[in-house]
Every structure is written in C-alpha cells, then in structure tokens.
Short mmCIF file of C-alpha atoms in Angstrom, two decimals:
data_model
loop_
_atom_site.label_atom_id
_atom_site.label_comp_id
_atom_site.label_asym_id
_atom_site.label_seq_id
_atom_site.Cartn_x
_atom_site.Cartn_y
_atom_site.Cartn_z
CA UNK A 1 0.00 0.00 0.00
CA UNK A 2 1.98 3.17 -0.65
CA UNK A 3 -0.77 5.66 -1.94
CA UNK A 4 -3.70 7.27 -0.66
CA UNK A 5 -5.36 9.72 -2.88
CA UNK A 6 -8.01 12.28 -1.22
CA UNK A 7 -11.60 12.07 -3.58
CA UNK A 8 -12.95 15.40 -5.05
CA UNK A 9 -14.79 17.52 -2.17
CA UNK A 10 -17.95 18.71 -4.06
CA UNK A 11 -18.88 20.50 -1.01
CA UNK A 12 -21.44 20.17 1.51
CA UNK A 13 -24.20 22.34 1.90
CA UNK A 14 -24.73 24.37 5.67
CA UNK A 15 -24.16 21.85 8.41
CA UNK A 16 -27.24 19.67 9.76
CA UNK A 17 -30.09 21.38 6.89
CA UNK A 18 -31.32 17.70 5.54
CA UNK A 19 -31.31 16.60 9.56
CA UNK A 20 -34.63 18.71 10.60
CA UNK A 21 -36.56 15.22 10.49
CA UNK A 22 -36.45 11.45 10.13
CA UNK A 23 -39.49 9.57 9.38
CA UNK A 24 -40.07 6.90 11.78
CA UNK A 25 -43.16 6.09 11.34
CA UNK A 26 -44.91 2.98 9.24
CA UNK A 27 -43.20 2.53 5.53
CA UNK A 28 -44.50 1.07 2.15
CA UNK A 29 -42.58 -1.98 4.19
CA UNK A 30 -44.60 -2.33 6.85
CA UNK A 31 -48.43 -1.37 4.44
CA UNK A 32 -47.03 -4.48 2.13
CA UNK A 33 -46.28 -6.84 5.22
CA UNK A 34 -50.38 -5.73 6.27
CA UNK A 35 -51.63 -6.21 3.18
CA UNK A 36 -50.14 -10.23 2.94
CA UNK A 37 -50.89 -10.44 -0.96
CA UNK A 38 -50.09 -13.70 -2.87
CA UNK A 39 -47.27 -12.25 -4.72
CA UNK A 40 -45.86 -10.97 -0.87
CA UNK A 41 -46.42 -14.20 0.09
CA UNK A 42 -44.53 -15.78 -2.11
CA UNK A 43 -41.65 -13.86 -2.07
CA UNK A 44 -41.50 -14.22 1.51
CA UNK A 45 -42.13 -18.19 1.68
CA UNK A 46 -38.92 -18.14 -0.98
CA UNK A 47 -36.51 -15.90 0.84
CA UNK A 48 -37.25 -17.73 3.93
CA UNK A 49 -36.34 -20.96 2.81
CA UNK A 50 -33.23 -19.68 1.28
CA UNK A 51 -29.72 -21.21 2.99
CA UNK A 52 -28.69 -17.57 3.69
CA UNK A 53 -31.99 -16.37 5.05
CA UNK A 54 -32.90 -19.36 7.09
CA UNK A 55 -33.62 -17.55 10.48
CA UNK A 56 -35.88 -17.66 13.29
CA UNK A 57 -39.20 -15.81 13.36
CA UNK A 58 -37.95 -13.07 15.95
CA UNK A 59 -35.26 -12.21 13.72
CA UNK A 60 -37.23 -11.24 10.73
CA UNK A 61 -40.43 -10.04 11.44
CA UNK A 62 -42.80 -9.81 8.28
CA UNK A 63 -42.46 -6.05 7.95
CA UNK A 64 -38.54 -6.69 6.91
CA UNK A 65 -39.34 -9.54 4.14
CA UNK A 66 -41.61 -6.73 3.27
CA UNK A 67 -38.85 -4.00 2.75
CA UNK A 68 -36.88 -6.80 0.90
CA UNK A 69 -39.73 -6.93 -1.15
CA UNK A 70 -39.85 -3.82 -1.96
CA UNK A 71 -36.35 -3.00 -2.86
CA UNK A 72 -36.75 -5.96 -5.28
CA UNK A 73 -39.19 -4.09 -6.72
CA UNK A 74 -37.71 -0.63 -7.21
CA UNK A 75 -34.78 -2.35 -9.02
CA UNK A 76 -32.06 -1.69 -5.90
CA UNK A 77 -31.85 -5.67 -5.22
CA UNK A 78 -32.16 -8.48 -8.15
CA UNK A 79 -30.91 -11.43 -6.53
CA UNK A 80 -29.08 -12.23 -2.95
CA UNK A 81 -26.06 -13.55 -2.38
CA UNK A 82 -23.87 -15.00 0.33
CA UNK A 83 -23.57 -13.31 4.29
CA UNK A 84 -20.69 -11.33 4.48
CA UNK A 85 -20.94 -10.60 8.59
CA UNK A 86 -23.29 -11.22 11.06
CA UNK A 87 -23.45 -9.32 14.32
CA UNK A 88 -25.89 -8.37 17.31
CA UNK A 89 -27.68 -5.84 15.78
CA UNK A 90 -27.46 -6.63 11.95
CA UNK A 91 -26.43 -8.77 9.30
CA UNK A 92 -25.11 -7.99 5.93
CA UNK A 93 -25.60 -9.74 2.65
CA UNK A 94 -24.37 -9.75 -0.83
CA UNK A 95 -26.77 -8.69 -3.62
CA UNK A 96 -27.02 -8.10 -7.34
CA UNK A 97 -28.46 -5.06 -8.75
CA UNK A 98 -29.21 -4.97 -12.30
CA UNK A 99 -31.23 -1.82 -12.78
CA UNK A 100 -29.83 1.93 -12.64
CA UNK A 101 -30.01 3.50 -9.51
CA UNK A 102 -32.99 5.02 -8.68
CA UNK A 103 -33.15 9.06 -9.02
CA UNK A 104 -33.44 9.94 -5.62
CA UNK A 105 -30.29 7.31 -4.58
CA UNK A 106 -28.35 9.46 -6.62
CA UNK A 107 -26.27 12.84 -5.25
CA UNK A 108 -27.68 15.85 -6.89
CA UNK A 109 -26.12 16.30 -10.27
CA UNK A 110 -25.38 13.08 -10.57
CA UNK A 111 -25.78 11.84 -14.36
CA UNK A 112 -24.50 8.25 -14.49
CA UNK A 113 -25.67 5.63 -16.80
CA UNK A 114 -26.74 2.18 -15.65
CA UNK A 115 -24.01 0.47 -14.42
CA UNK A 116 -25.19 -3.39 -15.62
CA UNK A 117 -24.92 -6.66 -12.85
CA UNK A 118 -23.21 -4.97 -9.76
CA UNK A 119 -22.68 -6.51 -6.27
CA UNK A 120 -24.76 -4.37 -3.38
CA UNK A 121 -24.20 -4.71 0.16
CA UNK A 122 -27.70 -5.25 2.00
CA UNK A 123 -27.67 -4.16 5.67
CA UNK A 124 -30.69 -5.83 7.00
CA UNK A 125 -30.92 -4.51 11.51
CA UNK A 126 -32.87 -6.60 13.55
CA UNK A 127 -35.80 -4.60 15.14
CA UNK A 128 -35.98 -7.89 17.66
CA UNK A 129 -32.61 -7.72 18.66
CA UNK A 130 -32.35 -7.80 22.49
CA UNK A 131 -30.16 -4.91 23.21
CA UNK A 132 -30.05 -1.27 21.87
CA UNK A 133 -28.71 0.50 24.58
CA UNK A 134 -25.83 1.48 22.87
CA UNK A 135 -27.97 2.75 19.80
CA UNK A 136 -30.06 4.59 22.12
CA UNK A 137 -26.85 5.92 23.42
CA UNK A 138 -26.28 8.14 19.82
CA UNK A 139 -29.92 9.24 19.54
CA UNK A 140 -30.63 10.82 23.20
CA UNK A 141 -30.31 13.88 23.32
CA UNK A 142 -31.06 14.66 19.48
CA UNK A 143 -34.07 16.90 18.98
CA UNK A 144 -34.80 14.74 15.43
CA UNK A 145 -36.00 11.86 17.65
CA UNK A 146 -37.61 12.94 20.41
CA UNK A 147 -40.47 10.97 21.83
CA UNK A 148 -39.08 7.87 20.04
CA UNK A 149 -39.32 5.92 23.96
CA UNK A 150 -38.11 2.24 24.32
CA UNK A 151 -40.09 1.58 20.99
CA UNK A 152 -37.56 -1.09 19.31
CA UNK A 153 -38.69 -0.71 15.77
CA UNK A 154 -38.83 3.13 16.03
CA UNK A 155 -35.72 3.29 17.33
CA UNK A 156 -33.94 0.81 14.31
CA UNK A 157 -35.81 2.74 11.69
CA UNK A 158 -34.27 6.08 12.88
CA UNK A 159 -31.12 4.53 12.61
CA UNK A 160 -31.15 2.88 9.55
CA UNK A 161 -32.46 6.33 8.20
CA UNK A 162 -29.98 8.45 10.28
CA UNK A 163 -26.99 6.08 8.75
CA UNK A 164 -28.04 6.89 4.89
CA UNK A 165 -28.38 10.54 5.96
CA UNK A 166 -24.84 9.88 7.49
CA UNK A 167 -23.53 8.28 4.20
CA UNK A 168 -25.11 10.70 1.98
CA UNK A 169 -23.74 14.16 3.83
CA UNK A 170 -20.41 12.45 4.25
CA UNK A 171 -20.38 11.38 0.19
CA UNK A 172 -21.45 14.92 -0.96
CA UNK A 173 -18.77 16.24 1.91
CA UNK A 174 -15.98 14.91 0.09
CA UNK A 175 -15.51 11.98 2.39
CA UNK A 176 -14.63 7.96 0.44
CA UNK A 177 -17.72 5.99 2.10
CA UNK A 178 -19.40 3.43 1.04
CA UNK A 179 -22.26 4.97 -1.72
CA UNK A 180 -25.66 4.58 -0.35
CA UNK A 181 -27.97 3.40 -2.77
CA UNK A 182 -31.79 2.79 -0.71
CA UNK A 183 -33.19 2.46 2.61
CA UNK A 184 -36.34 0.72 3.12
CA UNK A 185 -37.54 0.26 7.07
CA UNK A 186 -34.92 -1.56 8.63
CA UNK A 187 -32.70 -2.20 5.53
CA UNK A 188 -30.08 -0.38 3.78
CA UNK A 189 -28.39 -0.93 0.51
CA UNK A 190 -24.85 0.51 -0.38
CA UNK A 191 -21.89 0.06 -1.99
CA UNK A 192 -20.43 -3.30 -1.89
CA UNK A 193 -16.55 -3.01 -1.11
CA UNK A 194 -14.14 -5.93 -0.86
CA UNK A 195 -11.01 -6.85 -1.03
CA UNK A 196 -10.44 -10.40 0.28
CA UNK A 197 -11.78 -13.84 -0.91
CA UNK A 198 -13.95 -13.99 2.08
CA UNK A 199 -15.90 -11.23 0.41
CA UNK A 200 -14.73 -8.47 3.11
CA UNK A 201 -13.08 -5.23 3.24
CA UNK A 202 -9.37 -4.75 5.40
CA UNK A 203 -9.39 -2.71 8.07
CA UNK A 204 -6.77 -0.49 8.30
CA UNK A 205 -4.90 -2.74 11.50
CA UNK A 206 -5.06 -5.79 8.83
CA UNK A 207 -3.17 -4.26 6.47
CA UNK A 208 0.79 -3.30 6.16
CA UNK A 209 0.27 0.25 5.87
CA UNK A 210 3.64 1.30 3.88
CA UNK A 211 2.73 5.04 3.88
CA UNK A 212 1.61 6.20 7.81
CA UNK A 213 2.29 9.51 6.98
CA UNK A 214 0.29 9.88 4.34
CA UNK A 215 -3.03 7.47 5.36
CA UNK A 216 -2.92 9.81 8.52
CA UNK A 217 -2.65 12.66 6.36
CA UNK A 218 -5.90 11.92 4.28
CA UNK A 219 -8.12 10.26 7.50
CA UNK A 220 -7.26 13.55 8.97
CA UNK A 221 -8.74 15.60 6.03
CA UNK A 222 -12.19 13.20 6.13
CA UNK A 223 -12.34 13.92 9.68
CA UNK A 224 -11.93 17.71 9.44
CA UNK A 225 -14.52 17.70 6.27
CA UNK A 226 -16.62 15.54 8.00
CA UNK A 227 -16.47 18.00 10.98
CA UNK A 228 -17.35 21.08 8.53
CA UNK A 229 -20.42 19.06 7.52
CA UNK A 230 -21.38 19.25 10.63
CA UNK A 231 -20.71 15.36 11.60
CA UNK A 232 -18.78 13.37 14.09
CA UNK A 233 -18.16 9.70 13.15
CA UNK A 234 -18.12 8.84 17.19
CA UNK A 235 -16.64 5.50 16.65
CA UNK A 236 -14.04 6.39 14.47
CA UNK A 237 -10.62 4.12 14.48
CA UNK A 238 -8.46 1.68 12.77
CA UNK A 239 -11.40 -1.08 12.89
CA UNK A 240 -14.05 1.18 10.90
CA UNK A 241 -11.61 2.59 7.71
CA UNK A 242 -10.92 0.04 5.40
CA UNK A 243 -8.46 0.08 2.17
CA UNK A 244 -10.08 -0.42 -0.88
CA UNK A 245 -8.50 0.26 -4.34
CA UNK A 246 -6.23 2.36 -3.20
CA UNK A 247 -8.72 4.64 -1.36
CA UNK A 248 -8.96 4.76 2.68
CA UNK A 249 -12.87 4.18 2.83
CA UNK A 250 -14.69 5.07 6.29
CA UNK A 251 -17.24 2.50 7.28
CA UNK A 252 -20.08 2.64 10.15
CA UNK A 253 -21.83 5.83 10.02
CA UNK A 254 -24.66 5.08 11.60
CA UNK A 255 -23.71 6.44 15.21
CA UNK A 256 -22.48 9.22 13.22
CA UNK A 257 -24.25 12.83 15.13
CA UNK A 258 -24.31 16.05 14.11
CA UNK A 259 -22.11 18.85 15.47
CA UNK A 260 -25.23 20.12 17.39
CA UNK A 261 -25.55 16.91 19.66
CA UNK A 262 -24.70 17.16 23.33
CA UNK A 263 -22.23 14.31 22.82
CA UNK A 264 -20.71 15.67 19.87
CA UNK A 265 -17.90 16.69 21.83
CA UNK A 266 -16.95 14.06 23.71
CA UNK A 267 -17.18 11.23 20.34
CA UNK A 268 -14.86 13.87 18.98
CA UNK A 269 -12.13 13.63 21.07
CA UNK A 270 -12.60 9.97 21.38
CA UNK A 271 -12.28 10.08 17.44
CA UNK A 272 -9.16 12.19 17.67
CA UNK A 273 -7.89 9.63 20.54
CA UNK A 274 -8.18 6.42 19.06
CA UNK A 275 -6.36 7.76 15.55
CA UNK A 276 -3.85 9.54 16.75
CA UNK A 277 -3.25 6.33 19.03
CA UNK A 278 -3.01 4.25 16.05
CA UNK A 279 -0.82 6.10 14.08
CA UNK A 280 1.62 6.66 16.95
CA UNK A 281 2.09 3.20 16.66
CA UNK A 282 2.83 3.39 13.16
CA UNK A 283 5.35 6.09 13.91
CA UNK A 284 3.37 9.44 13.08
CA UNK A 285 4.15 12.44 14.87
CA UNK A 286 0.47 13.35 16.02
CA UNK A 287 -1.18 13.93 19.60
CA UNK A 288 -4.62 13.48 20.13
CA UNK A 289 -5.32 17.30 21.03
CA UNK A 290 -3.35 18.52 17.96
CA UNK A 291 -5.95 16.26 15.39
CA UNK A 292 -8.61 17.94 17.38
CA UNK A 293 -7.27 21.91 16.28
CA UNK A 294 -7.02 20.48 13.00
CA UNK A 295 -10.48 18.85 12.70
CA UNK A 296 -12.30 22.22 14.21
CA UNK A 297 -10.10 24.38 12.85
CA UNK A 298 -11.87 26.36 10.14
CA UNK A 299 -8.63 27.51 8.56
CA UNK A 300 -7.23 24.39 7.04
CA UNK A 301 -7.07 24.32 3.52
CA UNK A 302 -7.29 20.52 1.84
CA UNK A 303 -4.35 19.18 0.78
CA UNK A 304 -4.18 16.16 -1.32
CA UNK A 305 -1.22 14.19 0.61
CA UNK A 306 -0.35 12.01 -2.80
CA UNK A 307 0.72 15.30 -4.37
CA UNK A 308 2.96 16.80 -1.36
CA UNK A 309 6.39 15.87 -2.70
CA UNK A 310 7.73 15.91 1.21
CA UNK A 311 5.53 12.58 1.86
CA UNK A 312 7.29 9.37 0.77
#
C-alpha cells in the first residue's frame, strides 16, 4: 500500500439542513407486510427458505421480508447472495443489482448511466434484537428523535435512516464511504466493497500500511470535512476505515451525530484519541489534542497528501 489519494470535495451544503426530520413512522414496508398479498407471500415463503436467510421468526419479522420486497421491486436488489458478517444488531448480505439507480439514490447532479450486474451490500438490523442501549446511546439527546421511547422498531428505523443521511452528507462532503444506494424500514443498501476472498473489506490494523504519513494525512482531512459538515463519526478508528482500491474508505456511520448533539464533543475527542493512538504506533508524529485543532479548525485548507512531494 503506498498511496492514498483524497476524492474530489464537491462540497457540503450548511451543516445539519437535511437533519430537521427522520421519518419513523410505518413505511410502504410495513403497508405491504399488512396487506399479505399472494405475490408478498410468495416472495417471503422463498426468501425464507433460502440457505442464507434461514432464520428464526424473531429475527425477521414480516415487515422486513416486506422492505426486501420492496427494494426488489424498485430495481435496488435483483438477486441475494452470500452473508458477508453477522453481528448483534445486523447482518449484511451480498446482492445483485441490475437496474440503474434510482433518481433519488443518486447525489444531486449526478448523471450516471446504468451500471449493468453490480454486487450491493444489504444491511438488514434486527428490530428484535435484544439490546439497543448502545444505539439509544447516539440518539438521546437529538431533537430529530424525540419521543421515540423504548419503541424497538422506532428506534432501528431512525437509525437505519440516520446512517443513509450519514452516508449521503459524508459522500457529498468529500468523504470515500461506502455509496448509499436505498433504505427501506430496517434495511439499507450501499456500496459493496471488498477486497479479500472472504468477500470483506481490510481494516486499516489488517493491512501493512507502507505510507503512515500519508493514510494519517488523508483520515485527517475526512475527519476535518466531516467536521465542517457538521458530523462526528463517534466511533471512528483503525477497525471502521478500510483500504479499498487504493482509497482509505470510512465505514459505520450510523452512530455518526451532528455537530449540534450534546455528545458531539466528547465522540470527537474519542475520534481524535483512538487515531492519533493508532498512528503513533505506526510512527506518526500526532497527539490526540493537535488532530482535534485540526479537525475544528476552520482555517485548514485541503491538501491532497499524494501530491505533497515531502511525503514518501
């Protein structure tokens, strides 16, 4: 690995403007999974009995064969693949997408043409799962989800829909993450990045990093445009920025707050901690409170390390 090139900043628009509300309320998911119709049915009695899909009833409820459903239908999934992880709170499939992208997936201006058969990652949360204190952890406090309670599948659906508001602001901010392409309920479909023959991206502490300097370099120009977008990662480190055709990618945005959060600070300097940690022990120069002036600072100017003939 010896370069890291920073992506084009197109420029985000005033901090927090597309954050004034999250639907959390019912979906087209959750209307199709009440109205049970034969073709529903079907779909539902096929994914189920699929070797990838075969899980318990508390798992799945029918509202989330219903958003499945429905993403088949716009054109966003066309057939699933294998499980690439599986965790507490969600699991994450392959997919293939043969249709464009639909309009509104797209960042504004955005003119591509159909890109064929193309693998999608599908990012299916469990609204039964049995713990979401630590979700619940990123959304107190925030004024867009007020009166949300202890209701499990309110709380999931603001976070699906918070983490492709995430993805989207940090996209159109300049930042490499992973493109989201739909949300439906309590699924999301992006960009499908890997780089191993288990199907999975490497985190930065998997990989011989031949360049410190100049990954630091470029994670600390995401961070600081991520920060003028007016968004903290909050659980940024080495095990949530993979390396992915030549590009440092940041993963996991969906703890992601705005700048306007009463945590916002404190995620912050954890941020700033745990990378300027990690790159001490990779032999960068950095301290935890100097990334911090440099991610608030409004002064910096971006710098594309891979063009800085001082950086080896």
């Amino acid at each position: 690995m010896t370069e890291f090139g920073l992506i084009d900043d197109e420029g985000a628009e005033a901090p927090g403007d597309e954050f004034a509300e999250i639907e959390v309320e019912d979906t087209e998911a959750d209307r199709i999974a009440r109205r049970r119709d034969r073709e529903f049915s079907e779909f539902r009695k096929r994914i189920k009995n699929t070797e990838q899909f075969k899980v318990e009833a508390s798992v799945f409820d029918d509202a989330t064969f219903a958003a499945l459903y429905k993403l088949v239908q716009d054109g966003h999934i066309d057939a699933f693949g294998a499980p690439i992880s599986t965790g507490k709170e969600a699991n994450v499939y392959t997919a293939l997408a043969s249709e464009a992208r639909s309009a509104s997936a797209r960042p504004s201006g955005d003119e591509t043409e159909p890109r064929g058969d193309h693998e999608v990652a599908v990012k299916v949360y469990r609204i039964n799962a049995s713990d979401f204190k630590d979700m619940r952890g990123y959304l107190d406090g925030d004024p867009r989800f007020e009166g949300i309670g202890s209701d499990k599948k309110k709380v999931v659906t603001a976070w699906v829909r918070k983490e492709f508001a995430n993805l989207k602001r940090a996209q159109q901010a300049g930042v490499r993450v992973p493109e989201p392409i739909a949300v439906e309920r309590n699924v999301l479909v992006m960009e499908y990045i890997a780089t191993d023959e288990e199907g999975r991206a490497k985190r930065l502490n998997e990989v011989h990093i031949e360049n410190p300097q100049t990954a630091f370099e470029v994670l600390r120009e995401y961070m600081r445009r991520l920060y003028a977008a007016g968004l903290v990662h909050g659980d940024l480190s080495e095990y949530n920025v993979v390396f992915h055709e030549g590009e440092l990618v940041v993963i996991d945005l969906g703890q992601a707050v705005t700048i306007h959060s009463p945590n916002a600070e404190d995620f912050l300097r954890r941020d700033c901690e745990n990378v300027a940690n990690f790159f001490s022990r990779q032999g960068v120069e950095v301290t935890a409170e100097g990334l911090y002036e440099y991610v608030t600072s409004s002064d910096q100017q971006d710098d594309d390390p891979s063009t800085d003939p001082n950086v080896s």
